[in-house]
XYZ file of N, CA and C in Angstrom:
474
model
N -30.197 72.329 -76.738
C -30.624 70.962 -76.771
C -29.494 70.040 -77.205
N -28.728 70.491 -78.242
C -27.613 69.693 -78.712
C -26.552 69.532 -77.639
N -26.301 70.589 -76.852
C -25.280 70.541 -75.815
C -25.655 69.521 -74.744
N -26.910 69.498 -74.362
C -27.376 68.546 -73.336
C -27.236 67.119 -73.856
N -27.575 66.892 -75.095
C -27.468 65.568 -75.706
C -26.009 65.128 -75.776
N -25.106 66.009 -76.138
C -23.682 65.687 -76.226
C -23.120 65.400 -74.832
N -23.481 66.209 -73.859
C -22.994 66.007 -72.481
C -23.515 64.679 -71.926
N -24.771 64.391 -72.139
C -25.363 63.128 -71.643
C -24.705 61.919 -72.299
N -24.492 61.985 -73.622
C -23.868 60.843 -74.307
C -22.408 60.684 -73.872
N -21.683 61.774 -73.641
C -20.302 61.693 -73.165
C -20.258 61.093 -71.766
N -21.182 61.509 -70.916
C -21.260 60.981 -69.557
C -21.579 59.482 -69.567
N -22.514 59.078 -70.425
C -22.870 57.665 -70.548
C -21.676 56.855 -71.060
N -20.916 57.405 -71.984
C -19.741 56.735 -72.528
C -18.668 56.557 -71.449
N -18.426 57.579 -70.654
C -17.426 57.510 -69.576
C -17.832 56.459 -68.531
N -19.096 56.468 -68.147
C -19.581 55.495 -67.158
C -19.512 54.080 -67.732
N -19.897 53.936 -68.985
C -19.892 52.618 -69.626
C -18.497 52.047 -69.753
N -17.532 52.837 -70.155
C -16.166 52.350 -70.305
C -15.469 52.177 -68.958
N -15.856 52.952 -67.992
C -15.245 52.841 -66.667
C -15.618 51.561 -65.956
N -16.773 51.012 -66.267
C -17.201 49.786 -65.597
C -16.586 48.538 -66.211
N -15.850 48.644 -67.295
C -15.219 47.496 -67.952
C -13.864 47.160 -67.341
N -13.412 47.939 -66.384
C -12.120 47.669 -65.748
C -12.159 46.342 -65.004
N -11.038 45.607 -65.006
C -10.995 44.379 -64.209
C -11.025 44.710 -62.718
N -11.643 43.867 -61.978
C -11.777 44.076 -60.537
C -10.541 43.563 -59.806
N -10.250 44.154 -58.651
C -9.127 43.713 -57.837
C -9.311 42.282 -57.357
N -10.550 41.902 -57.099
C -10.810 40.549 -56.605
C -10.420 39.501 -57.645
N -10.568 39.813 -58.917
C -10.172 38.864 -59.964
C -8.662 38.679 -59.970
N -7.922 39.777 -59.808
C -6.468 39.684 -59.733
C -6.041 38.913 -58.490
N -6.690 39.163 -57.361
C -6.350 38.492 -56.110
C -6.606 36.994 -56.212
N -7.730 36.614 -56.807
C -8.068 35.200 -56.952
C -7.041 34.495 -57.839
N -6.671 35.123 -58.944
C -5.673 34.534 -59.834
C -4.325 34.409 -59.135
N -3.962 35.410 -58.342
C -2.702 35.371 -57.601
C -2.692 34.234 -56.590
N -3.793 34.081 -55.832
C -3.862 33.020 -54.821
C -3.800 31.646 -55.467
N -4.448 31.459 -56.603
C -4.392 30.175 -57.290
C -2.979 29.876 -57.774
N -2.307 30.878 -58.312
C -0.931 30.681 -58.770
C -0.007 30.367 -57.602
N -0.214 31.038 -56.485
C 0.611 30.806 -55.294
C 0.404 29.384 -54.768
N -0.832 28.904 -54.752
C -1.108 27.542 -54.289
C -0.479 26.515 -55.216
N -0.514 26.763 -56.538
C 0.138 25.844 -57.479
C 1.635 25.830 -57.251
N 2.223 27.004 -56.990
C 3.664 27.090 -56.758
C 4.056 26.315 -55.507
N 3.301 26.479 -54.442
C 3.598 25.771 -53.199
C 3.400 24.277 -53.386
N 2.383 23.887 -54.143
C 2.129 22.466 -54.381
C 3.273 21.836 -55.164
N 3.843 22.576 -56.124
C 4.966 22.016 -56.876
C 6.210 21.931 -56.017
N 6.372 22.811 -55.054
C 7.502 22.708 -54.127
C 7.349 21.472 -53.255
N 6.108 21.154 -52.880
C 5.850 19.999 -52.020
C 6.091 18.683 -52.743
N 5.955 18.640 -54.076
C 6.100 17.373 -54.788
C 7.530 16.866 -54.739
N 8.499 17.737 -54.488
C 9.875 17.296 -54.358
C 10.063 16.428 -53.129
N 9.164 16.515 -52.176
C 9.302 15.793 -50.925
C 8.427 14.536 -50.880
N 7.843 14.131 -52.012
C 6.981 12.959 -52.053
C 7.830 11.699 -52.097
N 7.480 10.720 -51.265
C 8.200 9.457 -51.197
C 7.219 8.347 -51.520
N 7.643 7.388 -52.313
C 6.788 6.273 -52.662
C 7.302 5.018 -51.977
N 6.411 4.340 -51.280
C 6.734 3.084 -50.626
C 6.177 1.954 -51.470
N 6.958 0.937 -51.691
C 6.480 -0.232 -52.419
C 5.967 -1.254 -51.419
N 4.798 -1.770 -51.684
C 4.212 -2.821 -50.849
C 4.832 -4.153 -51.248
N 5.199 -5.009 -50.295
C 5.808 -6.286 -50.642
C 4.853 -7.218 -51.409
N 3.588 -7.322 -50.978
C 2.612 -8.171 -51.658
C 1.288 -7.425 -51.710
N 1.034 -6.677 -52.794
C -0.202 -5.884 -52.839
C -1.433 -6.776 -52.893
N -2.456 -6.351 -52.185
C -3.724 -7.066 -52.207
C -4.498 -6.647 -53.446
N -5.664 -7.227 -53.631
C -6.461 -6.933 -54.817
C -6.880 -5.468 -54.862
N -7.128 -4.858 -53.678
C -7.586 -3.470 -53.660
C -6.443 -2.472 -53.758
N -5.199 -2.950 -53.554
C -4.048 -2.044 -53.577
C -3.053 -2.503 -54.631
N -3.357 -2.288 -55.880
C -2.491 -2.719 -56.958
C -1.423 -1.681 -57.286
N -1.450 -0.527 -56.649
C -0.465 0.498 -56.911
C 0.268 0.842 -55.619
N 1.489 1.377 -55.711
C 2.231 1.715 -54.493
C 1.545 2.845 -53.723
N 1.786 2.868 -52.425
C 1.209 3.900 -51.575
C 2.151 5.092 -51.586
N 1.679 6.205 -52.081
C 2.478 7.421 -52.159
C 2.203 8.265 -50.916
N 3.277 8.676 -50.246
C 3.163 9.446 -49.014
C 4.012 10.701 -49.148
N 3.461 11.834 -48.750
C 4.196 13.098 -48.747
C 4.615 13.396 -47.313
N 5.892 13.640 -47.111
C 6.389 13.949 -45.775
C 6.468 15.453 -45.584
N 5.919 15.917 -44.479
C 6.069 17.309 -44.080
C 5.670 17.442 -42.622
N 6.132 18.495 -42.015
C 5.795 18.751 -40.618
C 4.543 19.615 -40.576
N 3.525 19.104 -39.890
C 2.291 19.856 -39.717
C 1.941 19.881 -38.240
N 1.215 20.905 -37.863
C 0.724 21.001 -36.483
C -0.691 21.551 -36.531
N -1.504 21.094 -35.588
C -2.893 21.546 -35.532
C -2.915 23.045 -35.264
N -3.820 23.748 -35.952
C -3.901 25.184 -35.724
C -4.621 25.432 -34.404
N -4.546 26.658 -33.946
C -5.155 27.029 -32.669
C -6.649 26.733 -32.683
N -7.109 26.098 -31.628
C -8.510 25.746 -31.520
C -8.807 24.328 -31.989
N -7.822 23.649 -32.553
C -7.991 22.271 -33.020
C -7.378 21.314 -32.013
N -7.861 20.089 -31.983
C -7.360 19.067 -31.071
C -6.148 18.386 -31.703
N -4.967 18.646 -31.180
C -3.747 18.072 -31.754
C -3.631 16.581 -31.471
N -4.436 16.040 -30.543
C -4.416 14.605 -30.276
C -4.968 13.809 -31.452
N -5.699 14.464 -32.344
C -6.261 13.791 -33.515
C -5.241 13.629 -34.637
N -4.044 14.195 -34.495
C -3.004 14.064 -35.522
C -2.031 12.960 -35.121
N -1.956 11.948 -35.968
C -1.017 10.854 -35.744
C 0.017 10.892 -36.852
N 0.763 9.830 -37.020
C 1.873 9.838 -37.978
C 1.397 9.947 -39.429
N 0.374 9.184 -39.809
C -0.123 9.201 -41.187
C -1.529 9.796 -41.211
N -1.745 10.748 -42.111
C -3.032 11.433 -42.184
C -3.555 11.436 -43.612
N -4.876 11.451 -43.739
C -5.543 11.532 -45.040
C -5.935 12.989 -45.260
N -5.352 13.603 -46.273
C -5.586 15.021 -46.587
C -6.509 15.101 -47.797
N -7.586 15.867 -47.657
C -8.529 16.027 -48.773
C -8.494 17.425 -49.368
N -7.815 18.358 -48.705
C -7.766 19.716 -49.240
C -6.609 20.505 -48.652
N -6.042 21.382 -49.462
C -4.965 22.273 -49.036
C -5.340 23.685 -49.450
N -5.287 24.586 -48.496
C -5.742 25.949 -48.755
C -4.779 26.956 -48.156
N -4.729 28.104 -48.782
C -4.024 29.232 -48.204
C -5.028 30.131 -47.486
N -6.245 30.106 -47.941
C -7.310 30.923 -47.370
C -7.981 30.156 -46.221
N -7.886 30.656 -44.978
C -8.462 29.942 -43.838
C -9.981 29.767 -43.920
N -10.667 30.688 -44.554
C -12.126 30.583 -44.674
C -12.510 29.355 -45.501
N -11.804 29.128 -46.598
C -12.089 27.965 -47.439
C -11.773 26.666 -46.698
N -10.665 26.665 -45.972
C -10.272 25.471 -45.227
C -11.303 25.143 -44.151
N -11.748 26.155 -43.429
C -12.750 25.922 -42.374
C -14.081 25.449 -42.962
N -14.445 25.969 -44.109
C -15.703 25.559 -44.739
C -15.660 24.074 -45.104
N -14.549 23.615 -45.667
C -14.429 22.199 -46.013
C -14.380 21.340 -44.756
N -13.675 21.797 -43.735
C -13.608 21.053 -42.472
C -15.003 20.913 -41.872
N -15.756 22.005 -41.828
C -17.111 21.971 -41.271
C -18.014 21.027 -42.065
N -17.842 21.027 -43.394
C -18.638 20.142 -44.234
C -18.332 18.678 -43.919
N -17.065 18.364 -43.671
C -16.681 16.984 -43.373
C -17.113 16.577 -41.965
N -17.118 17.517 -41.023
C -17.611 17.221 -39.673
C -19.099 16.884 -39.743
N -19.844 17.601 -40.570
C -21.265 17.317 -40.752
C -21.488 15.930 -41.340
N -20.530 15.458 -42.147
C -20.635 14.126 -42.758
C -20.205 13.021 -41.795
N -19.744 13.395 -40.575
C -19.382 12.392 -39.580
C -17.898 12.164 -39.397
N -17.066 12.919 -40.068
C -15.617 12.759 -39.930
C -15.103 13.624 -38.782
N -14.002 13.205 -38.202
C -13.352 13.953 -37.132
C -12.253 14.807 -37.772
N -12.651 15.766 -38.586
C -11.716 16.563 -39.385
C -10.918 17.526 -38.520
N -9.663 17.772 -38.953
C -8.739 18.648 -38.239
C -8.079 19.572 -39.260
N -7.846 20.806 -38.875
C -7.075 21.727 -39.702
C -5.648 21.766 -39.169
N -4.697 21.556 -40.058
C -3.285 21.581 -39.678
C -2.547 22.514 -40.623
N -1.479 23.121 -40.126
C -0.701 24.073 -40.920
C 0.710 23.523 -41.093
N 1.240 23.631 -42.326
C 2.606 23.179 -42.556
C 3.578 24.355 -42.476
N 4.858 24.084 -42.727
C 5.892 25.122 -42.623
C 5.764 26.207 -43.690
N 5.043 25.922 -44.769
C 4.869 26.897 -45.848
C 3.631 27.766 -45.661
N 2.863 27.515 -44.589
C 1.668 28.302 -44.321
C 0.410 27.762 -44.959
N 0.492 26.594 -45.592
C -0.687 25.982 -46.204
C -1.505 25.278 -45.130
N -2.815 25.430 -45.204
C -3.722 24.745 -44.284
C -4.160 23.439 -44.919
N -3.956 22.340 -44.201
C -4.345 21.014 -44.678
C -5.624 20.595 -43.968
N -6.598 20.117 -44.717
C -7.832 19.584 -44.138
C -7.649 18.071 -44.045
N -7.529 17.578 -42.806
C -7.265 16.170 -42.545
C -8.547 15.539 -42.023
N -8.981 14.439 -42.669
C -10.225 13.788 -42.258
C -9.989 12.564 -41.393
N -8.799 11.994 -41.437
C -8.500 10.813 -40.622
C -7.000 10.750 -40.401
N -6.609 10.170 -39.272
C -5.192 10.080 -38.936
C -4.932 8.748 -38.243
N -3.835 8.097 -38.626
C -3.524 6.764 -38.134
C -2.030 6.635 -37.836
N -1.670 5.622 -37.063
C -0.264 5.313 -36.819
C 0.286 4.372 -37.871
N -0.589 3.741 -38.640
C -0.191 2.774 -39.655
C -0.444 3.331 -41.048
N 0.537 3.144 -41.932
C 0.414 3.617 -43.312
C -0.683 2.859 -44.051
N -0.813 1.560 -43.796
C -1.814 0.739 -44.468
C -3.233 1.167 -44.079
N -3.450 1.457 -42.793
C -4.762 1.921 -42.353
C -5.107 3.262 -42.995
N -4.112 4.138 -43.068
C -4.332 5.455 -43.678
C -4.661 5.310 -45.160
N -3.964 4.397 -45.853
C -4.237 4.188 -47.283
C -5.642 3.629 -47.487
N -6.062 2.724 -46.624
C -7.412 2.169 -46.729
C -8.463 3.253 -46.484
N -8.208 4.123 -45.519
C -9.130 5.215 -45.231
C -9.195 6.194 -46.399
N -8.044 6.503 -46.985
C -8.005 7.395 -48.150
C -8.833 6.822 -49.292
N -8.677 5.522 -49.546
C -9.436 4.877 -50.610
C -10.932 4.901 -50.316
N -11.297 4.735 -49.042
C -12.711 4.779 -48.663
C -13.291 6.174 -48.882
N -12.512 7.199 -48.546
C -12.971 8.587 -48.753
C -13.134 8.857 -50.240
N -12.171 8.405 -51.042
C -12.265 8.599 -52.494
C -13.509 7.915 -53.051
N -13.765 6.694 -52.575
C -14.917 5.943 -53.075
C -16.234 6.587 -52.633
N -16.301 7.051 -51.394
C -17.546 7.616 -50.871
C -17.899 8.938 -51.540
N -16.903 9.770 -51.785
C -17.155 11.112 -52.298
C -16.748 11.283 -53.760
N -16.617 10.189 -54.496
C -16.188 10.270 -55.894
C -17.150 11.167 -56.666
N -16.687 12.005 -57.520
C -15.314 12.312 -57.876
C -14.731 13.499 -57.109
N -15.401 13.982 -56.073
C -14.971 15.207 -55.388
C -13.557 15.126 -54.817
N -13.228 14.063 -54.116
C -11.932 13.981 -53.449
C -11.037 12.934 -54.091
N -11.013 12.898 -55.408
C -10.163 11.929 -56.105
C -8.677 12.226 -55.896
N -8.350 13.439 -55.468
C -6.958 13.818 -55.243
C -6.540 13.690 -53.781
N -7.328 12.993 -52.975
C -6.959 12.814 -51.563
C -5.605 12.123 -51.507
N -4.776 12.507 -50.540
C -3.429 11.956 -50.454
C -3.035 11.723 -49.003
N -1.932 11.001 -48.825
C -1.434 10.664 -47.501
C -0.284 11.574 -47.120
N -0.299 11.971 -45.878
C 0.735 12.846 -45.333
C 1.401 12.123 -44.157
N 2.714 12.074 -44.179
C 3.451 11.533 -43.037
C 4.004 12.709 -42.259
N 3.569 12.823 -41.025
C 3.986 13.943 -40.181
C 5.395 13.689 -39.673
N 6.285 14.622 -39.918
C 7.683 14.497 -39.479
C 7.843 14.931 -38.040
């Protein structure tokens, strides 16, 4: 009887301690987040700020634009990409990018997925030939979806 009790308790202890191991998915998620932060900090070196000559009441701060070369991914309409674009999300994981794009299409936006030279997927909700129009659209998106897309930014396609 004692042997069975000792074997059962040892088995329960092994199973209990074995389940406390960290999962691979937790390591993968942490790695992907760190990689996205690293790529984002590399992109900040390429940010250019344009000063407006006479800011209006709604534009009291300069319009910050990030320059990079992006192209629509396969299956997307590249005609929807113009010189200035409003970006609401950047992802390395295509599933996350597509989910946000689909959500914005449901809200009535003509969203496009574009990929830059670093492999990041940009979710673009609007694209214009004019920087001022793009800035106004970005502000409208921020106001409509506050606080979700407070980090929306402008991209100038090279």
